Coordinates of C-alpha atoms in Angstrom, one line a residue:
X15 CA -130.1 105.0 -110.2
X16 CA -132.3 104.8 -107.2
X17 CA -132.0 102.7 -103.9
X18 CA -133.3 102.9 -100.5
X19 CA -130.0 102.8 -98.7
X20 CA -126.6 103.6 -100.2
X21 CA -123.8 101.8 -98.4
X22 CA -120.3 103.3 -98.9
X23 CA -117.6 100.5 -98.5
X24 CA -117.7 96.8 -99.2
X25 CA -115.7 95.6 -96.1
X26 CA -117.3 93.5 -93.6
X27 CA -119.4 96.2 -92.0
X28 CA -121.0 97.3 -95.4
X29 CA -121.4 93.8 -96.6
X30 CA -123.1 92.6 -93.4
X31 CA -125.4 95.6 -93.3
X32 CA -126.3 94.9 -96.9
X33 CA -127.3 91.3 -96.1
X34 CA -129.2 92.2 -93.1
X35 CA -131.2 94.8 -95.1
X36 CA -131.7 92.4 -98.0
X37 CA -133.2 89.8 -95.6
X38 CA -135.8 92.3 -94.5
X39 CA -136.6 93.4 -98.2
X40 CA -134.8 96.7 -98.0
X41 CA -132.9 97.6 -101.1
X42 CA -129.4 98.8 -100.8
X43 CA -126.6 99.4 -103.3
X44 CA -122.9 99.0 -102.0
X45 CA -120.3 101.5 -103.5
X46 CA -116.6 100.3 -103.1
X47 CA -113.7 102.3 -104.4
X48 CA -111.3 99.3 -104.5
X49 CA -111.5 96.0 -106.5
X50 CA -113.0 92.9 -104.9
X51 CA -109.7 91.2 -105.0
X52 CA -108.1 94.2 -103.2
X53 CA -110.7 94.0 -100.5
X54 CA -110.1 90.3 -100.0
X55 CA -106.4 90.7 -99.8
X56 CA -106.5 92.8 -96.7
X57 CA -105.1 90.9 -93.8
X58 CA -107.1 91.8 -90.6
X59 CA -108.0 90.3 -87.1
X60 CA -110.0 87.4 -86.7
X61 CA -111.5 86.9 -83.2
X62 CA -115.2 86.9 -83.4
X63 CA -117.5 87.7 -80.6
X64 CA -120.6 85.7 -79.8
X65 CA -122.9 88.6 -81.1
X66 CA -121.0 89.0 -84.4
X67 CA -121.3 85.2 -84.9
X68 CA -125.0 85.4 -84.3
X69 CA -125.3 88.1 -87.0
X70 CA -123.5 86.1 -89.5
X71 CA -126.0 83.2 -88.7
X72 CA -128.9 85.6 -89.3
X73 CA -127.8 86.3 -92.9
X74 CA -126.9 82.7 -93.6
X75 CA -123.1 83.3 -93.6
X76 CA -122.0 81.2 -90.7
X77 CA -121.7 77.7 -92.2
X78 CA -118.0 77.8 -93.0
X79 CA -117.2 79.8 -89.9
X80 CA -118.7 77.0 -87.7
X81 CA -117.0 74.4 -89.7
X82 CA -113.5 75.9 -90.1
X83 CA -113.5 78.5 -87.2
X84 CA -111.6 77.7 -84.0
X85 CA -113.5 77.9 -80.8
X86 CA -111.5 79.4 -78.1
X87 CA -112.7 79.2 -74.4
X88 CA -110.2 81.6 -73.1
X89 CA -106.8 83.2 -73.4
X90 CA -103.3 83.0 -71.7
X91 CA -101.5 86.0 -70.3
X92 CA -97.7 85.6 -69.7
X93 CA -95.6 87.7 -67.5
X94 CA -92.6 87.2 -65.4
X95 CA -91.8 84.0 -67.3
X96 CA -95.1 82.2 -66.5
X97 CA -98.4 81.9 -68.3
X98 CA -101.8 82.3 -66.6
X99 CA -105.0 80.8 -68.1
X100 CA -108.1 82.7 -68.1
X101 CA -110.9 80.4 -69.0
X102 CA -114.0 82.2 -70.4
X103 CA -116.1 79.1 -70.5
X104 CA -115.5 78.3 -66.8
X105 CA -115.9 82.0 -65.8
X106 CA -119.0 83.2 -67.7
X107 CA -120.0 80.2 -69.9
X108 CA -119.2 81.7 -73.2
X109 CA -116.4 81.6 -75.8
X110 CA -115.1 83.4 -78.9
X111 CA -114.2 82.1 -82.6
X112 CA -111.0 82.6 -84.3
X113 CA -111.9 83.0 -88.0
X114 CA -110.1 85.4 -90.3
X115 CA -111.9 88.7 -91.3
X116 CA -110.8 87.9 -94.9
X117 CA -112.9 84.7 -94.8
X118 CA -115.9 86.6 -93.2
X119 CA -115.6 89.1 -96.1
X120 CA -115.4 86.3 -98.7
X121 CA -118.6 84.6 -97.3
X122 CA -120.5 87.8 -97.3
X123 CA -119.4 88.6 -100.8
X124 CA -120.5 85.2 -102.1
X125 CA -123.9 85.5 -100.2
X126 CA -124.5 89.0 -101.8
X127 CA -123.6 87.7 -105.2
X128 CA -126.0 84.7 -104.7
X129 CA -128.9 86.8 -103.9
X130 CA -128.3 89.3 -106.9
X131 CA -127.9 92.4 -104.8
X132 CA -125.8 95.1 -106.4
X133 CA -122.3 95.9 -105.4
X134 CA -120.2 98.2 -107.5
X135 CA -116.5 97.7 -107.2
X136 CA -114.0 100.3 -108.4
X137 CA -116.4 103.1 -108.0
X138 CA -114.2 106.2 -108.2
X139 CA -114.6 109.8 -107.0
X140 CA -117.5 108.9 -104.8
X141 CA -119.1 112.1 -103.5
X142 CA -121.9 112.5 -100.9
X143 CA -124.4 115.3 -101.5
X144 CA -127.2 116.9 -99.6
X145 CA -126.6 114.6 -96.5
X146 CA -128.3 117.0 -94.3
X147 CA -131.5 116.8 -96.3
X148 CA -134.3 114.3 -96.7
X149 CA -133.0 113.7 -100.3
X150 CA -129.3 112.7 -100.2
X151 CA -127.5 111.3 -103.2
X152 CA -124.1 109.9 -104.2
X153 CA -122.3 110.5 -107.4
X154 CA -119.4 108.4 -108.6
X155 CA -117.5 107.3 -111.8
X156 CA -117.7 103.7 -112.9
X157 CA -115.8 102.5 -115.9
X158 CA -115.4 106.0 -117.1
X159 CA -119.0 107.0 -116.8
X160 CA -120.4 109.6 -114.3
X161 CA -123.3 108.2 -112.5
X162 CA -125.8 109.3 -109.6
X163 CA -127.5 107.1 -107.0
X164 CA -130.4 108.6 -105.3
X165 CA -131.4 107.2 -101.8
X166 CA -133.2 107.7 -98.6
X167 CA -130.2 107.2 -96.5
X168 CA -126.5 106.7 -96.7
X169 CA -124.5 104.3 -94.5
X170 CA -120.8 105.3 -94.2
X171 CA -119.0 101.9 -93.9
X172 CA -115.8 103.1 -95.5
X173 CA -113.3 103.1 -92.9
X174 CA -111.2 105.9 -91.1
X175 CA -109.9 107.1 -94.3
X176 CA -113.1 107.1 -96.4
X177 CA -115.2 109.8 -97.7
X178 CA -118.1 109.4 -95.3
X179 CA -116.9 111.1 -92.1
X180 CA -115.1 113.7 -94.2
X181 CA -118.2 114.8 -95.8
X182 CA -119.7 115.9 -92.4
X183 CA -119.4 119.8 -92.2
X184 CA -116.7 121.1 -89.8
X185 CA -117.8 121.8 -86.3
X186 CA -120.4 119.1 -86.1
X187 CA -118.4 116.3 -84.7
X188 CA -116.3 115.9 -81.5
X189 CA -113.2 113.9 -82.0
X190 CA -111.6 112.0 -79.2
X191 CA -108.1 110.3 -79.9
X192 CA -105.2 108.8 -78.0
X193 CA -102.2 107.8 -80.0
X194 CA -99.9 105.1 -78.4
X195 CA -96.2 105.5 -78.7
X196 CA -95.6 102.1 -80.4
X197 CA -96.9 99.8 -83.1
X198 CA -97.4 96.1 -83.7
X199 CA -95.0 94.3 -86.2
X200 CA -97.0 91.2 -87.3
X201 CA -96.2 88.2 -89.5
X202 CA -98.4 85.5 -91.0
X203 CA -96.8 82.2 -91.2
X204 CA -97.7 78.6 -92.3
X205 CA -96.7 77.0 -89.0
X206 CA -99.1 75.5 -86.2
X207 CA -99.9 77.7 -83.3
X208 CA -97.8 77.7 -80.1
X209 CA -100.9 77.0 -77.9
X210 CA -104.6 76.0 -78.1
X211 CA -105.3 79.6 -76.9
X212 CA -104.0 83.1 -77.7
X213 CA -101.0 84.1 -75.7
X214 CA -100.6 87.6 -74.6
X215 CA -97.2 88.4 -73.3
X216 CA -96.0 91.2 -71.1
X217 CA -92.2 91.4 -71.1
X218 CA -89.5 94.1 -70.3
X219 CA -88.6 94.1 -74.0
X220 CA -92.2 94.8 -75.0
X221 CA -95.4 93.0 -75.8
X222 CA -95.9 90.0 -77.9
X223 CA -99.0 88.1 -79.1
X224 CA -99.2 84.6 -80.5
X225 CA -102.3 84.1 -82.4
X226 CA -103.6 81.8 -85.1
X227 CA -105.8 81.8 -88.3
X228 CA -106.2 77.9 -88.5
X229 CA -104.5 74.8 -87.0
X230 CA -101.7 75.2 -89.5
X231 CA -101.3 79.1 -89.8
X232 CA -100.1 81.4 -87.1
X233 CA -100.2 85.1 -86.7
X234 CA -97.5 86.4 -84.4
X235 CA -96.9 90.1 -83.3
X236 CA -94.3 91.9 -81.3
X237 CA -94.5 95.5 -79.9
X238 CA -92.1 97.8 -82.1
X239 CA -91.3 101.5 -82.3
X240 CA -93.0 103.9 -84.5
X241 CA -89.7 104.5 -86.3
X242 CA -89.2 100.7 -87.3
X243 CA -89.7 99.7 -90.9
X244 CA -90.8 96.4 -92.2
X245 CA -87.7 96.2 -94.4
X246 CA -85.4 96.4 -91.3
X247 CA -87.1 93.2 -89.9
X248 CA -86.0 89.9 -91.4
X249 CA -87.8 86.9 -90.4
X250 CA -84.7 85.8 -88.3
X251 CA -84.6 89.0 -86.4
X252 CA -88.4 88.7 -85.8
X253 CA -88.2 85.2 -84.4
X254 CA -85.1 86.0 -82.2
X255 CA -86.9 88.9 -80.7
X256 CA -90.2 87.0 -80.3
X257 CA -88.2 84.2 -78.4
X258 CA -86.9 86.7 -76.0
X259 CA -90.5 87.7 -75.0
X260 CA -92.0 84.3 -74.6
X261 CA -92.0 81.7 -71.7
X262 CA -90.1 78.6 -72.0
X263 CA -93.0 76.4 -72.9
X264 CA -94.0 78.7 -75.8
X265 CA -90.4 78.9 -77.0
X266 CA -90.1 75.0 -77.1
X267 CA -93.2 74.8 -79.4
X268 CA -92.3 77.8 -81.7
X269 CA -91.7 76.6 -85.3
X270 CA -90.1 79.2 -87.6
X271 CA -91.1 79.5 -91.1
X272 CA -91.0 82.1 -93.9
X273 CA -93.5 84.8 -93.5
X274 CA -96.2 85.1 -96.2
X275 CA -97.2 88.6 -95.0
X276 CA -95.5 91.1 -92.8
X277 CA -96.7 94.6 -91.7
X278 CA -96.5 97.3 -89.0
X279 CA -99.6 98.9 -87.6
X280 CA -99.6 102.0 -85.4
X281 CA -102.0 101.7 -82.3
X282 CA -104.5 104.4 -81.6
X283 CA -107.9 104.9 -79.8
X284 CA -110.3 107.2 -81.8
X285 CA -114.0 108.0 -81.5
X286 CA -116.0 110.4 -83.6
X287 CA -119.3 111.4 -82.2
X288 CA -122.2 111.8 -82.9
X289 CA -122.2 109.0 -85.5
X290 CA -125.1 110.6 -87.5
X291 CA -125.5 113.8 -89.5
X292 CA -128.8 114.2 -91.2
X293 CA -129.4 111.0 -93.3
X294 CA -125.8 109.9 -93.1
X295 CA -125.0 107.2 -90.4
X296 CA -121.4 106.1 -89.8
X297 CA -120.6 102.5 -88.9
X298 CA -117.3 100.8 -88.1
X299 CA -113.9 102.3 -88.4
X300 CA -115.5 105.5 -90.1
X301 CA -116.5 106.3 -86.6
X302 CA -114.1 104.7 -84.3
X303 CA -110.7 102.9 -84.1
X304 CA -109.4 100.8 -81.1
X305 CA -106.0 99.1 -80.7
X306 CA -106.1 95.5 -81.6
X307 CA -105.2 94.3 -78.1
X308 CA -108.9 93.8 -77.2
X309 CA -109.9 92.2 -80.5
X310 CA -112.7 94.7 -80.9
X311 CA -112.4 96.4 -84.3
X312 CA -114.4 94.0 -86.5
X313 CA -116.8 93.3 -83.6
X314 CA -117.6 96.9 -82.9
X315 CA -118.4 97.4 -86.7
X316 CA -120.8 94.5 -86.3
X317 CA -122.6 95.8 -83.4
X318 CA -122.9 99.2 -85.2
X319 CA -124.5 97.4 -88.1
X320 CA -126.8 95.5 -85.8
X321 CA -128.1 98.8 -84.3
X322 CA -128.3 100.5 -87.7
X323 CA -130.0 97.7 -89.6
X324 CA -132.7 97.4 -86.7
X325 CA -133.3 101.2 -87.0
X326 CA -133.7 101.0 -90.8
X327 CA -136.0 98.0 -90.6
X328 CA -138.1 99.8 -88.0
X329 CA -138.3 102.9 -90.2
X330 CA -139.4 100.9 -93.4
X331 CA -141.7 98.3 -91.8
X332 CA -143.1 100.2 -88.8
X333 CA -142.9 103.9 -90.1
X334 CA -141.0 104.7 -86.9
X335 CA -138.1 107.2 -86.7
X336 CA -137.1 106.3 -83.1
X337 CA -134.5 103.7 -84.0
X338 CA -132.7 106.2 -86.4
X339 CA -133.0 109.0 -83.9
X340 CA -131.4 106.8 -81.2
X341 CA -128.8 105.1 -83.2
X342 CA -125.8 107.2 -82.5
X343 CA -126.3 107.2 -78.6
X344 CA -127.0 103.5 -78.6
X345 CA -124.1 102.6 -80.7
X346 CA -121.7 105.0 -78.9
X347 CA -122.6 103.5 -75.5
X348 CA -121.3 100.3 -76.5
X349 CA -118.4 101.7 -78.5
X350 CA -117.0 103.6 -75.5
X351 CA -117.1 100.5 -73.3
X352 CA -115.1 98.6 -76.0
X353 CA -112.8 101.6 -76.2
X354 CA -112.2 101.5 -72.5
X355 CA -111.5 97.8 -72.6
X356 CA -109.1 98.0 -75.5
X357 CA -107.3 100.8 -73.7
X358 CA -107.1 98.8 -70.5
X359 CA -105.6 95.7 -72.3
X360 CA -103.1 98.0 -74.1
X361 CA -102.0 99.8 -71.0
X362 CA -101.5 96.4 -69.1
X363 CA -99.7 94.5 -71.6
X364 CA -97.2 96.9 -73.3
X365 CA -94.1 98.7 -72.3
X366 CA -94.4 102.4 -72.5
X367 CA -91.1 104.1 -73.1
X368 CA -91.6 106.9 -70.8
X369 CA -93.1 104.8 -67.8
X370 CA -91.7 105.5 -64.5
X371 CA -90.6 102.9 -62.1
X372 CA -93.7 103.4 -60.1
X373 CA -95.9 102.9 -63.2
X374 CA -94.1 99.7 -64.1
X375 CA -94.6 98.4 -60.6
X376 CA -98.4 99.2 -60.7
X377 CA -98.6 97.4 -64.1
X378 CA -97.0 94.3 -62.7
X379 CA -99.2 94.4 -59.6
X380 CA -102.3 94.7 -61.8
X381 CA -101.2 91.6 -63.7
X382 CA -100.6 89.7 -60.5
X383 CA -104.0 90.8 -59.2
X384 CA -105.6 89.6 -62.5
X385 CA -103.8 86.1 -62.3
X386 CA -105.1 85.6 -58.7
X387 CA -108.5 86.9 -58.7
X388 CA -111.5 85.3 -60.3
X389 CA -113.5 88.4 -60.1
X390 CA -111.0 90.3 -62.2
X391 CA -110.8 87.5 -64.6
X392 CA -114.7 87.4 -64.9
X393 CA -114.6 91.1 -65.8
X394 CA -111.9 90.5 -68.5
X395 CA -113.8 87.5 -69.9
X396 CA -117.2 89.3 -70.2
X397 CA -115.5 92.2 -72.0
X398 CA -113.3 89.9 -74.2
X399 CA -116.3 87.8 -75.5
X400 CA -118.4 90.8 -76.1
X401 CA -120.9 92.9 -74.1
X402 CA -124.5 92.3 -74.9
X403 CA -126.2 94.4 -77.6

């Protein structure tokens, strides 16, 4: 087989890149080790920045998001038993959209199928070859048959555990990581949200987040230890703990229901740089991970894809290598700003088990300053809705 760009991974990053390239007449084949049903079954975040929404518009995949997505003009931060509204629309004139990552993936899958572009699911033993050369290629096994895909470039969009980053020789990349001493226990439940906006709660017992996927489906989280196991948390225990961390208004609106999904996710910050080696380019979780507190994971993948697609379009249409040469530095500049914001949100809203009395006082003072300062709120707002590309 032969293509111009081999894309490894059929998550939102790989699918979005494939559609952007297809729109500009650039051929790409996507290889995904899992089945399409497995990819669609992954439950992920759903806060969409303006830039991500615009990219979906560009590839004709925003109609259902615009129709079914929930526009959010701000968030609410709860501490000391009170909620404080931070209105993005008032502060900076912008907003975000709550629309599940699963739904974005579905929309992109359908668009790719409709245009006849090639996605090979259940591609096993994917291996990248000669990535440092001008003629890279990929081998894999599909339906028991060994195959080879020759290409000009490889886009590694296969996540933190994928083959792409692991294919880069040792000593090339610098890795930066911060592991946090807690995780998020989250449930998905068919009950209406507690508020029109997301509620981020700081409490002496730990962080809580009340989010949503639709007007009738809520996504609820509580901070837990890294030793906790999902099977130790019945729905009744989860709700009892959540109630202790919320303000009275939120508690009054909380409707308990049977969870339809429950999971624990550890939190960490991770960046690998550079995001390029030879003709292999990393995008999304293959290059960086952020804690979900700042709602940046999917949106960072989208901004990577924006920069990479523009670089490839310039290469093929203008015969210019400048975009490809500058891709890593350009993407990382925005990545690190999002990493900083996600770290800041995480440190301000969670309870750290080893925090001193002084550190707890500083955290509370920071939250009080945020609640009373429009300048501080504006800085949060511009980062939350997404810095410009």
